mmCIF file of C-alpha atoms in Angstrom:
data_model
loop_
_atom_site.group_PDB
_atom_site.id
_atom_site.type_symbol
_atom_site.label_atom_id
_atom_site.label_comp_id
_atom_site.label_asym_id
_atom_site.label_seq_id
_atom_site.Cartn_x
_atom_site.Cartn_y
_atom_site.Cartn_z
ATOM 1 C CA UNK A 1 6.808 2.230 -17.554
ATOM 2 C CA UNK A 2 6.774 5.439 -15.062
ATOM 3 C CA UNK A 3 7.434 4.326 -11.718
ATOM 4 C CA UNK A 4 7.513 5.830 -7.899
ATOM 5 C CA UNK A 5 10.722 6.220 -6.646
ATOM 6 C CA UNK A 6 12.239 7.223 -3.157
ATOM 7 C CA UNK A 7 15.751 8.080 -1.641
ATOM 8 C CA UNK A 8 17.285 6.688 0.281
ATOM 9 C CA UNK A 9 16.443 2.963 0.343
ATOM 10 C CA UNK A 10 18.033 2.421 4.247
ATOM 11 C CA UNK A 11 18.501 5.466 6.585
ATOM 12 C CA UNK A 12 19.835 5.090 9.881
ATOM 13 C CA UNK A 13 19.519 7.393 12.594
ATOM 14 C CA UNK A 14 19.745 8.608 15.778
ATOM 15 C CA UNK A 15 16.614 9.175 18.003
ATOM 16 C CA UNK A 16 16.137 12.608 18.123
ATOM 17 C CA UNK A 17 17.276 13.343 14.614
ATOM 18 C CA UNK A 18 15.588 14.785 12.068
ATOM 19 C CA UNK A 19 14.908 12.465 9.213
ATOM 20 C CA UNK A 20 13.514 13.733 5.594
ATOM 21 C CA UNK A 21 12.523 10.734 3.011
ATOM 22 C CA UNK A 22 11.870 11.597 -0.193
ATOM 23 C CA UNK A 23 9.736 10.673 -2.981
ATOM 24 C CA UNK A 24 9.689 11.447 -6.733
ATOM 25 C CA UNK A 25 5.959 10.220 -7.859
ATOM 26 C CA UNK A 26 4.673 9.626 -11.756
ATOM 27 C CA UNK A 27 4.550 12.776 -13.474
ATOM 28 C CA UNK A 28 1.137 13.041 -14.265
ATOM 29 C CA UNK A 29 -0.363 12.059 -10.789
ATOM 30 C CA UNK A 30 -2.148 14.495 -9.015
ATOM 31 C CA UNK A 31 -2.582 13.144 -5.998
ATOM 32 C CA UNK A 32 0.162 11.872 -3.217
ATOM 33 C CA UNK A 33 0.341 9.619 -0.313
ATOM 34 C CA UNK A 34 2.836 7.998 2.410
ATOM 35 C CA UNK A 35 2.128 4.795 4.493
ATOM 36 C CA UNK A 36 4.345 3.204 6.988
ATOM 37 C CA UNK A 37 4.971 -0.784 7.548
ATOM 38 C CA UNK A 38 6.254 -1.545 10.619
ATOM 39 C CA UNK A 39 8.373 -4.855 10.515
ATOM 40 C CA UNK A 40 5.636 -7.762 10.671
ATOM 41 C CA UNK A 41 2.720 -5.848 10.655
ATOM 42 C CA UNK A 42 -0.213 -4.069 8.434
ATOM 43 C CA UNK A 43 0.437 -1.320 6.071
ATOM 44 C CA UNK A 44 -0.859 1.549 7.313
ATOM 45 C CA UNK A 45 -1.585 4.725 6.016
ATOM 46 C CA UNK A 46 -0.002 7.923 6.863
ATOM 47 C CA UNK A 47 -1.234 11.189 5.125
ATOM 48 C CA UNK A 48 -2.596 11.863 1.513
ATOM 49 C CA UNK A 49 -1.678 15.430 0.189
ATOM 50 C CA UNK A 50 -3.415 17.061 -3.351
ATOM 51 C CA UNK A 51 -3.658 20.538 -4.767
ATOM 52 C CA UNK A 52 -0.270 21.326 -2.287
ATOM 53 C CA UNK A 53 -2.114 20.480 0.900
ATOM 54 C CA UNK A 54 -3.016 17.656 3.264
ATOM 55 C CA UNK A 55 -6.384 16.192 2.235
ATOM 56 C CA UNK A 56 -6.386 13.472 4.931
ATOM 57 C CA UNK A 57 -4.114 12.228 7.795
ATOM 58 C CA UNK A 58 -3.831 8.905 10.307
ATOM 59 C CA UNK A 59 -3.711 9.421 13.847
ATOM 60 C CA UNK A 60 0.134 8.542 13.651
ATOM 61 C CA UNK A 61 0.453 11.625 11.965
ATOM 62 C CA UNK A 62 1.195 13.840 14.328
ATOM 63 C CA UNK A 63 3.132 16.879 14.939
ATOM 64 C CA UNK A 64 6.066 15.094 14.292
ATOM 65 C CA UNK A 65 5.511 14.826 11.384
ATOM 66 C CA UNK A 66 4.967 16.527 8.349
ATOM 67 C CA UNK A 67 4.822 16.921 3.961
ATOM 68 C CA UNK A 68 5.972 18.789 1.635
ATOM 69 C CA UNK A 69 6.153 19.179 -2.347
ATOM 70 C CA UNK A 70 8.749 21.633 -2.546
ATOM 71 C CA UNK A 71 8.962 21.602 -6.176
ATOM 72 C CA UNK A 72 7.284 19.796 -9.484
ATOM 73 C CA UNK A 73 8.620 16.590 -8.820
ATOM 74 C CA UNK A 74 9.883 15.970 -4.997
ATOM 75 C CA UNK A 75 7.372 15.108 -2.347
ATOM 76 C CA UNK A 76 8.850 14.477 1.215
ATOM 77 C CA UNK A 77 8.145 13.102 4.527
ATOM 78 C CA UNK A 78 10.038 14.632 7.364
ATOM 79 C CA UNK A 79 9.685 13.525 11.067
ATOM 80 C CA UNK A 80 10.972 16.034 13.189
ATOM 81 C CA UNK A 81 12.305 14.025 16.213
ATOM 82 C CA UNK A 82 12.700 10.923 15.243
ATOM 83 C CA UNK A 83 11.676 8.395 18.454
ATOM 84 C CA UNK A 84 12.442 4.306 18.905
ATOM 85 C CA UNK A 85 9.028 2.664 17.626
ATOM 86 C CA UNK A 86 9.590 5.032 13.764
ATOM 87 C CA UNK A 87 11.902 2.271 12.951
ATOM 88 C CA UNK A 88 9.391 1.247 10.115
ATOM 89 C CA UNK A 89 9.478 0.708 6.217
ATOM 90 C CA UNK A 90 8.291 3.969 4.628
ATOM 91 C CA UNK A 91 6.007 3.686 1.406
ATOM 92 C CA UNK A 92 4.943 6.778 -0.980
ATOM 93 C CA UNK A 93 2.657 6.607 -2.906
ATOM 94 C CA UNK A 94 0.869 8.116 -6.061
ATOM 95 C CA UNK A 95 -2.235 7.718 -8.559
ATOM 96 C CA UNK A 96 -3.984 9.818 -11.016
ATOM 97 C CA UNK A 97 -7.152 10.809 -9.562
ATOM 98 C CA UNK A 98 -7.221 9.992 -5.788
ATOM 99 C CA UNK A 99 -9.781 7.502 -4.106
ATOM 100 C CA UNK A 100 -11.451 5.861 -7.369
ATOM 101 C CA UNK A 101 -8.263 5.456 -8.998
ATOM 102 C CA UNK A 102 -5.091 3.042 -8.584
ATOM 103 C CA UNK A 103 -2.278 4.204 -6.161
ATOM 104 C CA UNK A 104 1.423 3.211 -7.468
ATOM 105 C CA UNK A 105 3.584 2.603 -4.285
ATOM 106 C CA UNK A 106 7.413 2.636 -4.709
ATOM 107 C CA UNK A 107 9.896 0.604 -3.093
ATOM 108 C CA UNK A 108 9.807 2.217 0.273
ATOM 109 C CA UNK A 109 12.669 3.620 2.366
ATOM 110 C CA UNK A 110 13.779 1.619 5.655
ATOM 111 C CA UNK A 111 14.002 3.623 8.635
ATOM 112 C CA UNK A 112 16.017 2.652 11.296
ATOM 113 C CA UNK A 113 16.348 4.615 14.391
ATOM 114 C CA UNK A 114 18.431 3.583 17.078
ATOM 115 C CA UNK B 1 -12.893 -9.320 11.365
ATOM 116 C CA UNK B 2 -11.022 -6.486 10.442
ATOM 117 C CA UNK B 3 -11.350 -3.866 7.537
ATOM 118 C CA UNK B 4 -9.093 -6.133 4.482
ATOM 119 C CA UNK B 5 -9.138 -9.035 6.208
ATOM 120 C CA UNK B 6 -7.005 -12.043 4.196
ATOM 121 C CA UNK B 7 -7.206 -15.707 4.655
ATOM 122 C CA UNK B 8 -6.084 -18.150 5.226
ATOM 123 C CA UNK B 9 -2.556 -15.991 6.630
ATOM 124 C CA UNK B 10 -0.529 -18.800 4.820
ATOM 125 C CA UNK B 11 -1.103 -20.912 1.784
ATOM 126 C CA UNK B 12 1.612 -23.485 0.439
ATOM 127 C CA UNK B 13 1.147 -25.366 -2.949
ATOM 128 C CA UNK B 14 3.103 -27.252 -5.534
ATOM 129 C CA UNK B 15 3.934 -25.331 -8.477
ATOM 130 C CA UNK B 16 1.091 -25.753 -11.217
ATOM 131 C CA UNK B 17 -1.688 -25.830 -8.927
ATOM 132 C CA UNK B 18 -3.414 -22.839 -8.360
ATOM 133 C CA UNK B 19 -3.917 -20.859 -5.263
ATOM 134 C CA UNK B 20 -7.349 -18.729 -3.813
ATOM 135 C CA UNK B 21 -7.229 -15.537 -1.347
ATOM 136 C CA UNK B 22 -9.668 -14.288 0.254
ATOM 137 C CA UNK B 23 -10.552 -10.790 1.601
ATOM 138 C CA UNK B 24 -13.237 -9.581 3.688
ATOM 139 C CA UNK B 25 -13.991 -6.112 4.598
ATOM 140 C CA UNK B 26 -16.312 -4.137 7.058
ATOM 141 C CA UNK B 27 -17.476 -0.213 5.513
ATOM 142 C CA UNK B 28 -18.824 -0.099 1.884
ATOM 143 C CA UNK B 29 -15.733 0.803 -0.788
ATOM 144 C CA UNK B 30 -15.571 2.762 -3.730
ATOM 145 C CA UNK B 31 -12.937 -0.455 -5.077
ATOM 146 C CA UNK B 32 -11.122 -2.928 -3.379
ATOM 147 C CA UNK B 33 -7.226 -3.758 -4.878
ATOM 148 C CA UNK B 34 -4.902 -6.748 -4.607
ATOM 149 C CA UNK B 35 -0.919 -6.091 -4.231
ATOM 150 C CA UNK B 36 1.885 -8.148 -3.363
ATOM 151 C CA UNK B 37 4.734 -7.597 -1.779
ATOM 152 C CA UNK B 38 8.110 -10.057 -2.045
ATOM 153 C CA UNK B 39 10.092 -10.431 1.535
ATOM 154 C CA UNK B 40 11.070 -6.778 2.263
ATOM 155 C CA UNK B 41 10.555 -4.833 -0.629
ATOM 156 C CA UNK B 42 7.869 -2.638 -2.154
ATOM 157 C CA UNK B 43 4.271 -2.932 -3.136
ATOM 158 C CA UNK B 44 3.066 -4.210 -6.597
ATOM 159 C CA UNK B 45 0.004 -3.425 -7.675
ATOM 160 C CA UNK B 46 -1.770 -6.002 -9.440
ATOM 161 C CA UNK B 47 -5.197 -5.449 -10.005
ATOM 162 C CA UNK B 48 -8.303 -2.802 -8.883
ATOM 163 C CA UNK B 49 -11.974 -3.937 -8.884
ATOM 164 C CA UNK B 50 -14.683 -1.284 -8.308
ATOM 165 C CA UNK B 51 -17.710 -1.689 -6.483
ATOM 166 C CA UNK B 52 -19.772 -1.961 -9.431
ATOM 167 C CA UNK B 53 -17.922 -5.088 -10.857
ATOM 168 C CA UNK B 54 -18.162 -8.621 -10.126
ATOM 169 C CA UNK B 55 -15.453 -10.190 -11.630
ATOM 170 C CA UNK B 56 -12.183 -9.154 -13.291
ATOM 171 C CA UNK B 57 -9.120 -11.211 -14.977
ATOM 172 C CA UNK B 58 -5.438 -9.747 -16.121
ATOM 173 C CA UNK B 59 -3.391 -12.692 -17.106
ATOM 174 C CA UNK B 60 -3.324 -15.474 -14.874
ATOM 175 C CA UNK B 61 -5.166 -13.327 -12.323
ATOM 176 C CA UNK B 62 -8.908 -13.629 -11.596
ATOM 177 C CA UNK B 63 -10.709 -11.384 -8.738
ATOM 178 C CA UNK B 64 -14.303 -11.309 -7.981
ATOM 179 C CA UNK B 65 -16.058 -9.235 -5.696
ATOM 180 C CA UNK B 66 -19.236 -9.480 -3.464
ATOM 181 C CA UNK B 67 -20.606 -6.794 -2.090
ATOM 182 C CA UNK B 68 -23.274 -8.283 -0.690
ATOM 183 C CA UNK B 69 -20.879 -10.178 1.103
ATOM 184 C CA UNK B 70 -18.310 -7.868 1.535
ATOM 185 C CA UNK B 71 -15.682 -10.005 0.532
ATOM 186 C CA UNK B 72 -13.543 -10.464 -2.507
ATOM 187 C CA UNK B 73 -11.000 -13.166 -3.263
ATOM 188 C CA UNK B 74 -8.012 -13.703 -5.575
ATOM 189 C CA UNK B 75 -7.480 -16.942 -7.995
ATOM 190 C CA UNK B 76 -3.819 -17.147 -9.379
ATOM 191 C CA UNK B 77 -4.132 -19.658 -11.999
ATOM 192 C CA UNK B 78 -0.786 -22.349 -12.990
ATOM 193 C CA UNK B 79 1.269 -21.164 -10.543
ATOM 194 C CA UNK B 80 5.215 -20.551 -10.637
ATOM 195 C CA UNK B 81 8.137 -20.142 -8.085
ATOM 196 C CA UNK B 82 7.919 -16.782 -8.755
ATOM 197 C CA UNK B 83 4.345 -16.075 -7.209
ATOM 198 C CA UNK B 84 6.074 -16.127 -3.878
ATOM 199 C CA UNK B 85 5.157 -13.452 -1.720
ATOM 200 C CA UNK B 86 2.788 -11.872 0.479
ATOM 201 C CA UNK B 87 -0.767 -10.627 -0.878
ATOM 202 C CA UNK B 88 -2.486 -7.734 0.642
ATOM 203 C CA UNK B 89 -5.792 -6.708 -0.555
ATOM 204 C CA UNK B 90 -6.713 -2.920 0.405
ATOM 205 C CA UNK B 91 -9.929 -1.158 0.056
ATOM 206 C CA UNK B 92 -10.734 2.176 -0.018
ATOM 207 C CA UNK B 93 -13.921 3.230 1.409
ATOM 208 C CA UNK B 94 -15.875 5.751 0.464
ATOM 209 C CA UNK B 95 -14.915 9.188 -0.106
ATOM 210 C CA UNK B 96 -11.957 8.385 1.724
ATOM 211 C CA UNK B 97 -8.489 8.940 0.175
ATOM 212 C CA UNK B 98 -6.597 6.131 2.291
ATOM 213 C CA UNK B 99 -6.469 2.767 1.570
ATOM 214 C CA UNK B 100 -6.963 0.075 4.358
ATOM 215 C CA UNK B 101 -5.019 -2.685 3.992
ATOM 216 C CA UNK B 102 -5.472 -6.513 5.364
ATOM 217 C CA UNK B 103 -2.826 -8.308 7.413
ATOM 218 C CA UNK B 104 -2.083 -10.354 4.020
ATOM 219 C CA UNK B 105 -1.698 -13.982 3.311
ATOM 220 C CA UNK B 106 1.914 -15.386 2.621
ATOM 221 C CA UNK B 107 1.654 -17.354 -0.519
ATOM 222 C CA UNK B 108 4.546 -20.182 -0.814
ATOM 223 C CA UNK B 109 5.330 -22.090 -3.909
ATOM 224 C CA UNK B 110 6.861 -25.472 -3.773
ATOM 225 C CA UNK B 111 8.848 -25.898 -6.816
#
């Protein structure tokens, strides 16, 4: 069965750094997404991106942050200046045909910034 | 309460038994789904209910929804050891593409 994956599954870094997670989403989805979950908390959504643009964003979405599908298959988060309080489980996510439809999260990347 | 709002936040029963969520949201929704999540890993998705529909089973899995009500809640029938985990529901209101997720109810079972 197709599946969402992402690289790495822990990152550590420094804050300050520039971080870039990674997400490979099922082929035939058209639509993309990325939520956060800090440790003990709600899931929370980040951005949605369709048709190679941002179709929706969170107020944690800031300048800091940003997308990008640089090819068929990759889509990637990259925070810019990574600060204390990003130290958070990173989700992607993907489904067929946006808001009616299903969204297929894979098993998240673990930021740690220190 | 919150948008995808679960209770009760903790729920422990003997294996066997079965075991009710409950989620209740604010804003109308285009569909509300259910996921869990085992200690520290990623989201499964288990099942998606649109507004139009009532009720809906896959496997031992039954969710209804009430719109009137805005709630919906989630029956996991003979349960195992393996039904562990934390159970989010998430809706996604309408026209929106984000989904809104509930602080989640951790689901223990005794073996």
């Amino acid at each position: 069965e197709p599946e969402v994956t992402q690289t790495p599954s822990h990152q550590v870094t420094q804050m300050g750094q520039e971080v870039i997670l990674r997400c490979v989403p099922i082929s035939n989805h058209l639509y993309f997404y990325w939520y956060r979950q800090i440790l003990g908390q709600k899931v929370e959504f980040l951005v949605s991106f369709y048709n190679n643009e941002i179709s929706e964003k969170s107020e944690i979405f800031d300048d800091q942050f940003s997308v990008e599908r640089p090819d068929g298959s990759n889509f990637t988060l990259k925070i810019r200046s990574t600060k204390l309080e990003d130290s958070a489980m990173y989700f992607c996510a993907s489904s067929v045909r946006g808001h009616t439809d299903t969204q297929y999260f894979g098993p998240g990347t673990r930021l740690t910034v220190l | 309460s919150q948008q995808g709002e679960e209770d009760p936040q903790a729920l422990s029963i003997q294996e066997g038994e079965n075991a009710t969520m409950n989620c209740s949201y604010k804003t109308s929704i285009n569909n509300l789904q259910w996921y869990r999540q085992n200690s520290g890993r990623g989201l499964v998705h288990l099942i998606l209910i649109r507004s139009n529909e009532r009720e809906k089973h896959s496997g031992r899995l039954r969710v209804t929804l009430d719109t009137s009500k805005k709630s919906s809640s989630l029956l996991i029938t003979a349960s195992r050891a393996a039904d562990t985990a934390s159970y989010f529901c998430a809706t996604s209101p309408g026209g929106n593409e984000k989904l809104t997720f509930g602080t989640g109810t951790r689901l223990t079972i005794i073996p």
